[in-house]
Coordinates of C-alpha atoms and ligand atoms in Angstrom, one line a residue:
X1 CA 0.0 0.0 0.0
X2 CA 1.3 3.9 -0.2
X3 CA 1.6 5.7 1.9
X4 CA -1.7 7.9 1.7
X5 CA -3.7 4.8 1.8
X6 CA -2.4 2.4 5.2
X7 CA -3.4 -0.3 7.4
X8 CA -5.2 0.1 10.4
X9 CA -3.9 -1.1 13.5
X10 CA -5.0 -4.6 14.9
X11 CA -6.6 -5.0 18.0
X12 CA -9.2 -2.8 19.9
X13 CA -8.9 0.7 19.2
X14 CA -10.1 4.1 20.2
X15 CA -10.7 6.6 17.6
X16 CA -10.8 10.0 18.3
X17 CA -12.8 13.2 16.8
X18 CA -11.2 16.4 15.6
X19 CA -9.5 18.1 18.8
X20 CA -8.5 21.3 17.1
X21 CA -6.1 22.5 19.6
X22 CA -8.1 21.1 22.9
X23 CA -5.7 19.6 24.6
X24 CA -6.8 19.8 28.1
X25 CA -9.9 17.4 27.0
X26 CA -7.4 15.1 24.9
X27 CA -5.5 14.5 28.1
X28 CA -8.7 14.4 30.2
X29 CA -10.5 11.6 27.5
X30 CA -7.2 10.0 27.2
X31 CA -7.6 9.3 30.9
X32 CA -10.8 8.2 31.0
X33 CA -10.3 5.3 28.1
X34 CA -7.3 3.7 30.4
X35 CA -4.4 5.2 28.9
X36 CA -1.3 7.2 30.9
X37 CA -0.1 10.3 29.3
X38 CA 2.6 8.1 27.3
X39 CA -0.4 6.2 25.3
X40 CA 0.3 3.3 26.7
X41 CA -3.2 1.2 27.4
X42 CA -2.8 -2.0 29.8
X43 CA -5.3 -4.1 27.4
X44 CA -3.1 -3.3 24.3
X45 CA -5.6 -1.0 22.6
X46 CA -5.0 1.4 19.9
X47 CA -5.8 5.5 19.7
X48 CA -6.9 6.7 16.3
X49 CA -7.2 10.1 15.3
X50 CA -9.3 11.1 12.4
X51 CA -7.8 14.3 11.6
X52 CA -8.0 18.3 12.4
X53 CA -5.9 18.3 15.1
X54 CA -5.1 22.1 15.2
X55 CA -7.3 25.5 14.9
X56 CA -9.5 26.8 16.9
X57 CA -8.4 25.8 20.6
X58 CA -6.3 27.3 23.0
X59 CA -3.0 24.4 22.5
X60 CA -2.4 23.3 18.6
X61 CA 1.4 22.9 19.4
X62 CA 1.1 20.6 22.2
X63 CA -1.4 18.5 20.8
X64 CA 0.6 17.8 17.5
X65 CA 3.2 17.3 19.7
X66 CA 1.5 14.7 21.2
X67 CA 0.4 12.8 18.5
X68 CA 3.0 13.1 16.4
X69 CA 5.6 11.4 20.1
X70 CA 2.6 9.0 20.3
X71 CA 2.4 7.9 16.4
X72 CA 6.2 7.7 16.2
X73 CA 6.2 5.2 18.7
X74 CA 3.8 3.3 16.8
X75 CA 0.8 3.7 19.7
X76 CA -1.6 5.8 17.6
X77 CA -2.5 6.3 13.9
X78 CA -4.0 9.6 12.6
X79 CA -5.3 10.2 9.4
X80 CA -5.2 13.7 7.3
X81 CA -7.9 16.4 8.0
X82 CA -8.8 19.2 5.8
X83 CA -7.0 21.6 8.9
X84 CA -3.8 19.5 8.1
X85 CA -4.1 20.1 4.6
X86 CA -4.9 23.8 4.3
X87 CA -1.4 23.9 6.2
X88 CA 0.5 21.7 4.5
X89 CA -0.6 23.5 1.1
X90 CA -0.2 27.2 2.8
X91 CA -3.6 28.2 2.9
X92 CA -4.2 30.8 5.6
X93 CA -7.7 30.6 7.2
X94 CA -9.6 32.3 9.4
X95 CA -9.0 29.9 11.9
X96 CA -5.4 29.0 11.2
X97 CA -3.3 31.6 12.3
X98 CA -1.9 30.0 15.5
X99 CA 0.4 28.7 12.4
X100 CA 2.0 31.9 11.3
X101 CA 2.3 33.5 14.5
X102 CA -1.1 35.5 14.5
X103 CA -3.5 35.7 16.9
X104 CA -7.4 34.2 16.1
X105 CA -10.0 37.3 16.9
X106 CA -13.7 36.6 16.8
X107 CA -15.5 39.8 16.1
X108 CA -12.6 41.3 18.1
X109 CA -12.9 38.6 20.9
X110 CA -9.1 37.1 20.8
X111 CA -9.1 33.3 21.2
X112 CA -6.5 32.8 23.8
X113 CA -4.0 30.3 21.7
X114 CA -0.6 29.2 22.0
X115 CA 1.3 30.6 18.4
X116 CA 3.9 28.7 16.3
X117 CA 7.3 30.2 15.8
X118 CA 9.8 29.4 13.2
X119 CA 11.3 26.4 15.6
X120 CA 8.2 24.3 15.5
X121 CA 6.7 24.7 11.9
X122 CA 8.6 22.4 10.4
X123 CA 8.7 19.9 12.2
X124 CA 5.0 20.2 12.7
X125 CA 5.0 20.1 8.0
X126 CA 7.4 17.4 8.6
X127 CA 4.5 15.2 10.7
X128 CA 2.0 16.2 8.4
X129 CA 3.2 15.2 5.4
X130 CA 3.6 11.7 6.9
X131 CA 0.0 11.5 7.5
X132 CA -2.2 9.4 5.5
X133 CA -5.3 10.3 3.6
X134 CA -7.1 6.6 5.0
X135 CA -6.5 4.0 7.3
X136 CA -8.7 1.0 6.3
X137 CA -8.6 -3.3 7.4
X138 CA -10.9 -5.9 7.1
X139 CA -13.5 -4.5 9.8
X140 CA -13.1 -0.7 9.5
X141 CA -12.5 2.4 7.8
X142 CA -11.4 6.2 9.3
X143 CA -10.9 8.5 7.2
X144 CA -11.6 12.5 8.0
X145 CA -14.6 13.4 6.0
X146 CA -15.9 11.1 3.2
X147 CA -15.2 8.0 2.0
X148 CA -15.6 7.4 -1.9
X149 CA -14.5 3.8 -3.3
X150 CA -13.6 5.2 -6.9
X151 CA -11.3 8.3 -5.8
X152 CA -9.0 5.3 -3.0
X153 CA -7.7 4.7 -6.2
X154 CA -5.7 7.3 -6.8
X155 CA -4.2 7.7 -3.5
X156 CA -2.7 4.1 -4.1
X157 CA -0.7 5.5 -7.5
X158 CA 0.9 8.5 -5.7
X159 CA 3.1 9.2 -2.6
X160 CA 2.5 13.0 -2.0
X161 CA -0.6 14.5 -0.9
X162 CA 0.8 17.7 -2.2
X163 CA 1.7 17.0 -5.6
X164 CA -1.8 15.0 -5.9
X165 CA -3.6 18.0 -4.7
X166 CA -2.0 20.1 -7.5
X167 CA -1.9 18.1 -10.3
X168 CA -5.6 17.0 -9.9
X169 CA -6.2 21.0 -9.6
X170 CA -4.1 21.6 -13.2
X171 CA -6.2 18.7 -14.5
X172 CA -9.9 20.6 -13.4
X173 CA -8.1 23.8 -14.3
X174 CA -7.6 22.6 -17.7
X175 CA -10.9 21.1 -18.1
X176 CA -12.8 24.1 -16.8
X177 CA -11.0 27.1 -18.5
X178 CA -13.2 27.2 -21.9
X179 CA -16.4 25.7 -20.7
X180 CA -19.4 27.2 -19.7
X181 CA -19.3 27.2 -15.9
X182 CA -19.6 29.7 -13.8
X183 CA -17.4 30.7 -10.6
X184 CA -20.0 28.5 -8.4
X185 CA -19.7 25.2 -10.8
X186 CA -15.8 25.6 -10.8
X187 CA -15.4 25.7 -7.4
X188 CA -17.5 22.9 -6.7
X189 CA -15.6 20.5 -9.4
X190 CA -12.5 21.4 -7.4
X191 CA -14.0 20.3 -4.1
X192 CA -16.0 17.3 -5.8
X193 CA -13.5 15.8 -8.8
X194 CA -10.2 16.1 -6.4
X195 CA -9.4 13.2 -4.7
X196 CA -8.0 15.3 -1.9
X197 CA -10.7 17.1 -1.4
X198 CA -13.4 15.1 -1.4
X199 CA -11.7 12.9 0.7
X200 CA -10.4 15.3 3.1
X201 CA -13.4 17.6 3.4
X202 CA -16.4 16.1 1.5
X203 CA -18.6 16.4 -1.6
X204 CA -20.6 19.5 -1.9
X205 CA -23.8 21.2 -3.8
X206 CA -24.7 24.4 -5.0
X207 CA -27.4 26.0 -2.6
X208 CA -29.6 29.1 -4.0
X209 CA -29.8 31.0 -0.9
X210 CA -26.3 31.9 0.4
X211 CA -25.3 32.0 3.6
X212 CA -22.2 33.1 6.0
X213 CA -19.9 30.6 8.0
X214 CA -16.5 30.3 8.8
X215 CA -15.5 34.0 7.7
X216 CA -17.0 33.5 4.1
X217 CA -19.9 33.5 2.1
X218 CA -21.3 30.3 1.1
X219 CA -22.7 29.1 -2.4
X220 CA -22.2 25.6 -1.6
X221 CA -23.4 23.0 1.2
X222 CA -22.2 19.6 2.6
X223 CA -23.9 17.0 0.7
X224 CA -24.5 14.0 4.1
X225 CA -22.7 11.4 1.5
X226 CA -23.5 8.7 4.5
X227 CA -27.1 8.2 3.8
X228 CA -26.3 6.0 1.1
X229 CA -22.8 4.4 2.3
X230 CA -23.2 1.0 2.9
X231 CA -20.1 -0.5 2.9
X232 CA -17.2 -1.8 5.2
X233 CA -18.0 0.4 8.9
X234 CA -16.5 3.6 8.3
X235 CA -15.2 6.0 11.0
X236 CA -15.0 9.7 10.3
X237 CA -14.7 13.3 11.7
X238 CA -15.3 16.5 10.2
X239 CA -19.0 17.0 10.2
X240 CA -19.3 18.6 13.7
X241 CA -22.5 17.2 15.5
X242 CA -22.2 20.8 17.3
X243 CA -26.2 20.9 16.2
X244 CA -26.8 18.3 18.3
X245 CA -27.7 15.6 14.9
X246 CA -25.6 12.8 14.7
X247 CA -24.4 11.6 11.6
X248 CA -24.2 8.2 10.1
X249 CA -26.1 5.2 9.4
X250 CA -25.6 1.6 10.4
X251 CA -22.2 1.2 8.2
X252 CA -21.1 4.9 9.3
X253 CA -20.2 6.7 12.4
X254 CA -19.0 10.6 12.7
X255 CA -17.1 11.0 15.9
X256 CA -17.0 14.9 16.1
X257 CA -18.8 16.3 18.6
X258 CA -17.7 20.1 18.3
X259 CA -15.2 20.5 21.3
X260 CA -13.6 22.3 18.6
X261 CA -16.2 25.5 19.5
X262 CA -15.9 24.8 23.0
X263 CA -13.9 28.5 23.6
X264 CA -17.5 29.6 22.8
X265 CA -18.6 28.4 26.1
X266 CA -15.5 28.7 27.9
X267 CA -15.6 32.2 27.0
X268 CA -19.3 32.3 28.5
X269 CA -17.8 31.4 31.8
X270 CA -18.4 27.9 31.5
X271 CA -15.7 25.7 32.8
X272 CA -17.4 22.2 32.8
X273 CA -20.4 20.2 31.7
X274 CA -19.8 21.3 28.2
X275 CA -22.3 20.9 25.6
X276 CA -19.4 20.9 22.9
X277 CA -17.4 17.6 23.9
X278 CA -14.3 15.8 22.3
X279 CA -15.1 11.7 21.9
X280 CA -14.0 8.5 21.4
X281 CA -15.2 5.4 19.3
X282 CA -14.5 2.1 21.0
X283 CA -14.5 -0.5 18.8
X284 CA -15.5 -2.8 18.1
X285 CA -17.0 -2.4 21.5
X286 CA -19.2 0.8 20.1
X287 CA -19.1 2.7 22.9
X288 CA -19.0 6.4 23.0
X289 CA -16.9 7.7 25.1
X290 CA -16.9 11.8 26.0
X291 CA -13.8 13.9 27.5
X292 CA -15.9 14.2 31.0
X293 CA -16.1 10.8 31.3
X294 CA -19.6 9.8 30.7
X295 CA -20.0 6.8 27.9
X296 CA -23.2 5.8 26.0
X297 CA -23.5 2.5 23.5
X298 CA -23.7 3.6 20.0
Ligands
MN1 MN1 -12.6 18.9 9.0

Protein backbone atom coordinates (compact mmCIF):
# COMPACT_ATOMS: atom_id res chain seq x y z
CA UNK A 1 0.00 0.00 0.00
CA UNK A 2 1.31 3.88 -0.22
CA UNK A 3 1.58 5.69 1.86
CA UNK A 4 -1.66 7.93 1.66
CA UNK A 5 -3.67 4.81 1.82
CA UNK A 6 -2.44 2.36 5.24
CA UNK A 7 -3.42 -0.35 7.36
CA UNK A 8 -5.16 0.10 10.39
CA UNK A 9 -3.86 -1.08 13.54
CA UNK A 10 -5.00 -4.63 14.92
CA UNK A 11 -6.65 -4.98 18.03
CA UNK A 12 -9.21 -2.83 19.93
CA UNK A 13 -8.93 0.75 19.19
CA UNK A 14 -10.10 4.09 20.17
CA UNK A 15 -10.66 6.58 17.57
CA UNK A 16 -10.81 9.96 18.31
CA UNK A 17 -12.75 13.16 16.81
CA UNK A 18 -11.16 16.37 15.59
CA UNK A 19 -9.52 18.13 18.81
CA UNK A 20 -8.50 21.31 17.09
CA UNK A 21 -6.06 22.51 19.55
CA UNK A 22 -8.13 21.13 22.94
CA UNK A 23 -5.66 19.57 24.55
CA UNK A 24 -6.85 19.83 28.05
CA UNK A 25 -9.89 17.37 27.00
CA UNK A 26 -7.44 15.11 24.91
CA UNK A 27 -5.49 14.51 28.08
CA UNK A 28 -8.67 14.39 30.22
CA UNK A 29 -10.49 11.64 27.52
CA UNK A 30 -7.19 10.02 27.21
CA UNK A 31 -7.56 9.28 30.90
CA UNK A 32 -10.84 8.20 31.01
CA UNK A 33 -10.34 5.35 28.06
CA UNK A 34 -7.31 3.66 30.44
CA UNK A 35 -4.43 5.18 28.92
CA UNK A 36 -1.34 7.22 30.90
CA UNK A 37 -0.13 10.28 29.26
CA UNK A 38 2.63 8.13 27.25
CA UNK A 39 -0.37 6.19 25.27
CA UNK A 40 0.31 3.32 26.72
CA UNK A 41 -3.19 1.19 27.41
CA UNK A 42 -2.82 -2.01 29.76
CA UNK A 43 -5.27 -4.05 27.36
CA UNK A 44 -3.10 -3.25 24.30
CA UNK A 45 -5.57 -0.96 22.64
CA UNK A 46 -4.96 1.37 19.90
CA UNK A 47 -5.76 5.50 19.72
CA UNK A 48 -6.85 6.71 16.32
CA UNK A 49 -7.16 10.06 15.31
CA UNK A 50 -9.27 11.08 12.43
CA UNK A 51 -7.79 14.26 11.64
CA UNK A 52 -8.04 18.26 12.37
CA UNK A 53 -5.88 18.31 15.10
CA UNK A 54 -5.08 22.05 15.21
CA UNK A 55 -7.26 25.47 14.90
CA UNK A 56 -9.47 26.79 16.93
CA UNK A 57 -8.39 25.81 20.61
CA UNK A 58 -6.35 27.30 22.97
CA UNK A 59 -2.99 24.39 22.46
CA UNK A 60 -2.44 23.28 18.58
CA UNK A 61 1.35 22.94 19.39
CA UNK A 62 1.14 20.56 22.21
CA UNK A 63 -1.41 18.53 20.83
CA UNK A 64 0.64 17.82 17.49
CA UNK A 65 3.25 17.35 19.69
CA UNK A 66 1.55 14.72 21.15
CA UNK A 67 0.39 12.78 18.53
CA UNK A 68 2.98 13.14 16.38
CA UNK A 69 5.58 11.45 20.09
CA UNK A 70 2.58 9.00 20.28
CA UNK A 71 2.43 7.94 16.43
CA UNK A 72 6.18 7.70 16.23
CA UNK A 73 6.16 5.24 18.72
CA UNK A 74 3.76 3.30 16.84
CA UNK A 75 0.75 3.68 19.69
CA UNK A 76 -1.64 5.83 17.62
CA UNK A 77 -2.46 6.28 13.94
CA UNK A 78 -4.01 9.63 12.60
CA UNK A 79 -5.30 10.23 9.41
CA UNK A 80 -5.16 13.69 7.26
CA UNK A 81 -7.89 16.35 7.99
CA UNK A 82 -8.76 19.18 5.84
CA UNK A 83 -7.02 21.59 8.87
CA UNK A 84 -3.81 19.54 8.15
CA UNK A 85 -4.09 20.05 4.63
CA UNK A 86 -4.88 23.82 4.34
CA UNK A 87 -1.37 23.86 6.20
CA UNK A 88 0.52 21.74 4.54
CA UNK A 89 -0.58 23.49 1.10
CA UNK A 90 -0.23 27.24 2.82
CA UNK A 91 -3.59 28.18 2.89
CA UNK A 92 -4.18 30.85 5.61
CA UNK A 93 -7.68 30.58 7.19
CA UNK A 94 -9.64 32.25 9.39
CA UNK A 95 -9.02 29.88 11.93
CA UNK A 96 -5.45 28.97 11.20
CA UNK A 97 -3.29 31.60 12.27
CA UNK A 98 -1.91 29.98 15.49
CA UNK A 99 0.44 28.71 12.41
CA UNK A 100 1.97 31.88 11.28
CA UNK A 101 2.34 33.46 14.52
CA UNK A 102 -1.06 35.54 14.54
CA UNK A 103 -3.49 35.70 16.91
CA UNK A 104 -7.36 34.18 16.12
CA UNK A 105 -9.98 37.25 16.91
CA UNK A 106 -13.69 36.62 16.77
CA UNK A 107 -15.46 39.80 16.13
CA UNK A 108 -12.64 41.31 18.14
CA UNK A 109 -12.94 38.61 20.87
CA UNK A 110 -9.05 37.06 20.76
CA UNK A 111 -9.12 33.29 21.18
CA UNK A 112 -6.53 32.79 23.76
CA UNK A 113 -4.03 30.33 21.70
CA UNK A 114 -0.56 29.16 21.99
CA UNK A 115 1.29 30.55 18.37
CA UNK A 116 3.90 28.68 16.32
CA UNK A 117 7.35 30.18 15.83
CA UNK A 118 9.78 29.41 13.20
CA UNK A 119 11.27 26.45 15.60
CA UNK A 120 8.17 24.27 15.50
CA UNK A 121 6.70 24.72 11.91
CA UNK A 122 8.61 22.40 10.39
CA UNK A 123 8.71 19.95 12.19
CA UNK A 124 4.97 20.18 12.72
CA UNK A 125 5.02 20.12 8.03
CA UNK A 126 7.43 17.37 8.64
CA UNK A 127 4.54 15.23 10.73
CA UNK A 128 2.04 16.21 8.39
CA UNK A 129 3.19 15.20 5.44
CA UNK A 130 3.58 11.68 6.86
CA UNK A 131 -0.05 11.50 7.50
CA UNK A 132 -2.25 9.36 5.54
CA UNK A 133 -5.27 10.33 3.63
CA UNK A 134 -7.11 6.61 5.03
CA UNK A 135 -6.46 4.04 7.28
CA UNK A 136 -8.66 1.00 6.30
CA UNK A 137 -8.64 -3.26 7.38
CA UNK A 138 -10.93 -5.91 7.08
CA UNK A 139 -13.46 -4.48 9.77
CA UNK A 140 -13.07 -0.73 9.51
CA UNK A 141 -12.47 2.38 7.75
CA UNK A 142 -11.41 6.16 9.30
CA UNK A 143 -10.88 8.51 7.22
CA UNK A 144 -11.63 12.53 8.04
CA UNK A 145 -14.64 13.38 5.95
CA UNK A 146 -15.87 11.07 3.24
CA UNK A 147 -15.20 7.99 2.02
CA UNK A 148 -15.62 7.40 -1.95
CA UNK A 149 -14.49 3.82 -3.31
CA UNK A 150 -13.59 5.18 -6.88
CA UNK A 151 -11.30 8.30 -5.78
CA UNK A 152 -9.03 5.34 -2.97
CA UNK A 153 -7.70 4.65 -6.17
CA UNK A 154 -5.74 7.28 -6.85
CA UNK A 155 -4.23 7.67 -3.51
CA UNK A 156 -2.68 4.08 -4.13
CA UNK A 157 -0.74 5.52 -7.50
CA UNK A 158 0.87 8.45 -5.69
CA UNK A 159 3.06 9.23 -2.58
CA UNK A 160 2.47 12.95 -1.95
CA UNK A 161 -0.56 14.54 -0.86
CA UNK A 162 0.85 17.67 -2.15
CA UNK A 163 1.68 16.97 -5.63
CA UNK A 164 -1.78 14.96 -5.91
CA UNK A 165 -3.56 18.01 -4.75
CA UNK A 166 -2.03 20.14 -7.45
CA UNK A 167 -1.91 18.11 -10.33
CA UNK A 168 -5.63 17.04 -9.88
CA UNK A 169 -6.17 20.99 -9.56
CA UNK A 170 -4.14 21.56 -13.18
CA UNK A 171 -6.24 18.73 -14.50
CA UNK A 172 -9.87 20.57 -13.40
CA UNK A 173 -8.13 23.84 -14.32
CA UNK A 174 -7.60 22.60 -17.69
CA UNK A 175 -10.87 21.14 -18.12
CA UNK A 176 -12.79 24.10 -16.77
CA UNK A 177 -10.98 27.13 -18.50
CA UNK A 178 -13.21 27.23 -21.93
CA UNK A 179 -16.40 25.67 -20.66
CA UNK A 180 -19.37 27.18 -19.74
CA UNK A 181 -19.34 27.21 -15.90
CA UNK A 182 -19.55 29.72 -13.85
CA UNK A 183 -17.42 30.71 -10.56
CA UNK A 184 -20.01 28.49 -8.44
CA UNK A 185 -19.67 25.17 -10.77
CA UNK A 186 -15.83 25.59 -10.76
CA UNK A 187 -15.41 25.71 -7.38
CA UNK A 188 -17.55 22.85 -6.70
CA UNK A 189 -15.63 20.54 -9.40
CA UNK A 190 -12.47 21.43 -7.36
CA UNK A 191 -14.02 20.29 -4.15
CA UNK A 192 -16.04 17.27 -5.79
CA UNK A 193 -13.52 15.81 -8.76
CA UNK A 194 -10.17 16.09 -6.36
CA UNK A 195 -9.39 13.20 -4.67
CA UNK A 196 -7.98 15.28 -1.93
CA UNK A 197 -10.65 17.15 -1.43
CA UNK A 198 -13.42 15.13 -1.41
CA UNK A 199 -11.71 12.90 0.72
CA UNK A 200 -10.43 15.31 3.11
CA UNK A 201 -13.43 17.63 3.38
CA UNK A 202 -16.38 16.12 1.52
CA UNK A 203 -18.59 16.37 -1.60
CA UNK A 204 -20.61 19.52 -1.95
CA UNK A 205 -23.79 21.20 -3.79
CA UNK A 206 -24.67 24.41 -5.00
CA UNK A 207 -27.37 25.96 -2.61
CA UNK A 208 -29.59 29.14 -4.05
CA UNK A 209 -29.76 31.01 -0.91
CA UNK A 210 -26.32 31.89 0.36
CA UNK A 211 -25.30 32.03 3.61
CA UNK A 212 -22.23 33.15 6.01
CA UNK A 213 -19.88 30.61 7.98
CA UNK A 214 -16.54 30.26 8.77
CA UNK A 215 -15.52 34.03 7.72
CA UNK A 216 -16.99 33.52 4.13
CA UNK A 217 -19.87 33.52 2.12
CA UNK A 218 -21.26 30.29 1.07
CA UNK A 219 -22.66 29.07 -2.37
CA UNK A 220 -22.15 25.61 -1.56
CA UNK A 221 -23.36 22.98 1.17
CA UNK A 222 -22.18 19.61 2.64
CA UNK A 223 -23.94 16.95 0.69
CA UNK A 224 -24.52 14.04 4.07
CA UNK A 225 -22.70 11.42 1.48
CA UNK A 226 -23.51 8.68 4.47
CA UNK A 227 -27.12 8.21 3.79
CA UNK A 228 -26.26 6.01 1.07
CA UNK A 229 -22.79 4.35 2.30
CA UNK A 230 -23.24 0.96 2.88
CA UNK A 231 -20.06 -0.48 2.89
CA UNK A 232 -17.20 -1.79 5.23
CA UNK A 233 -18.00 0.37 8.94
CA UNK A 234 -16.55 3.59 8.31
CA UNK A 235 -15.15 6.01 11.00
CA UNK A 236 -15.00 9.66 10.30
CA UNK A 237 -14.69 13.29 11.67
CA UNK A 238 -15.31 16.54 10.16
CA UNK A 239 -19.02 17.04 10.17
CA UNK A 240 -19.28 18.64 13.69
CA UNK A 241 -22.54 17.25 15.48
CA UNK A 242 -22.23 20.84 17.28
CA UNK A 243 -26.23 20.93 16.22
CA UNK A 244 -26.82 18.26 18.35
CA UNK A 245 -27.67 15.64 14.90
CA UNK A 246 -25.56 12.77 14.68
CA UNK A 247 -24.38 11.58 11.58
CA UNK A 248 -24.16 8.19 10.06
CA UNK A 249 -26.14 5.24 9.40
CA UNK A 250 -25.61 1.55 10.43
CA UNK A 251 -22.16 1.20 8.19
CA UNK A 252 -21.06 4.92 9.34
CA UNK A 253 -20.18 6.67 12.41
CA UNK A 254 -18.98 10.55 12.68
CA UNK A 255 -17.10 10.97 15.89
CA UNK A 256 -16.97 14.87 16.11
CA UNK A 257 -18.78 16.28 18.59
CA UNK A 258 -17.71 20.10 18.27
CA UNK A 259 -15.24 20.55 21.33
CA UNK A 260 -13.65 22.35 18.58
CA UNK A 261 -16.18 25.48 19.51
CA UNK A 262 -15.90 24.77 22.96
CA UNK A 263 -13.94 28.50 23.60
CA UNK A 264 -17.53 29.65 22.80
CA UNK A 265 -18.58 28.44 26.05
CA UNK A 266 -15.50 28.71 27.88
CA UNK A 267 -15.58 32.20 27.00
CA UNK A 268 -19.28 32.28 28.47
CA UNK A 269 -17.79 31.38 31.84
CA UNK A 270 -18.37 27.87 31.55
CA UNK A 271 -15.68 25.67 32.77
CA UNK A 272 -17.43 22.17 32.79
CA UNK A 273 -20.40 20.21 31.67
CA UNK A 274 -19.81 21.33 28.17
CA UNK A 275 -22.33 20.89 25.60
CA UNK A 276 -19.38 20.90 22.89
CA UNK A 277 -17.38 17.63 23.89
CA UNK A 278 -14.32 15.85 22.33
CA UNK A 279 -15.13 11.71 21.86
CA UNK A 280 -14.05 8.55 21.36
CA UNK A 281 -15.23 5.41 19.27
CA UNK A 282 -14.54 2.10 21.02
CA UNK A 283 -14.46 -0.46 18.81
CA UNK A 284 -15.49 -2.83 18.12
CA UNK A 285 -17.02 -2.37 21.47
CA UNK A 286 -19.17 0.81 20.10
CA UNK A 287 -19.11 2.67 22.90
CA UNK A 288 -18.97 6.42 22.96
CA UNK A 289 -16.94 7.71 25.14
CA UNK A 290 -16.89 11.75 26.02
CA UNK A 291 -13.78 13.86 27.55
CA UNK A 292 -15.88 14.16 31.03
CA UNK A 293 -16.11 10.76 31.34
CA UNK A 294 -19.62 9.80 30.70
CA UNK A 295 -20.02 6.83 27.93
CA UNK A 296 -23.22 5.80 26.00
CA UNK A 297 -23.48 2.52 23.51
CA UNK A 298 -23.71 3.65 19.96
MN1 LIG B 1 -12.58 18.92 9.03
Amino acid sequence: MSTLISHLSSGPLDIVGDVHGEIDPLLSLMHHLGYDEHGFHPDNRKLVFVGDLTDRGPDSLTVVNLVQTLTEAQRAQCVLGNHELNILLNQRKYDNGWFYGEEFADNGYIVPQALASNNNRDRILDFFNTLPIALEREDLRVIHACWHAPMMKSLRETEGVIALTEQHEDLIEKRTENSQLDEVDISLEHQNQNPVRRLTSGPEERIHSPFFASGKMRHEQRVPWWNNYNETFCVFGHYSIADGKPRGNQSSFCVDYGVGKRWTERRQGRTKGFTLKLAALRWPEKLIVFDEGESRQL
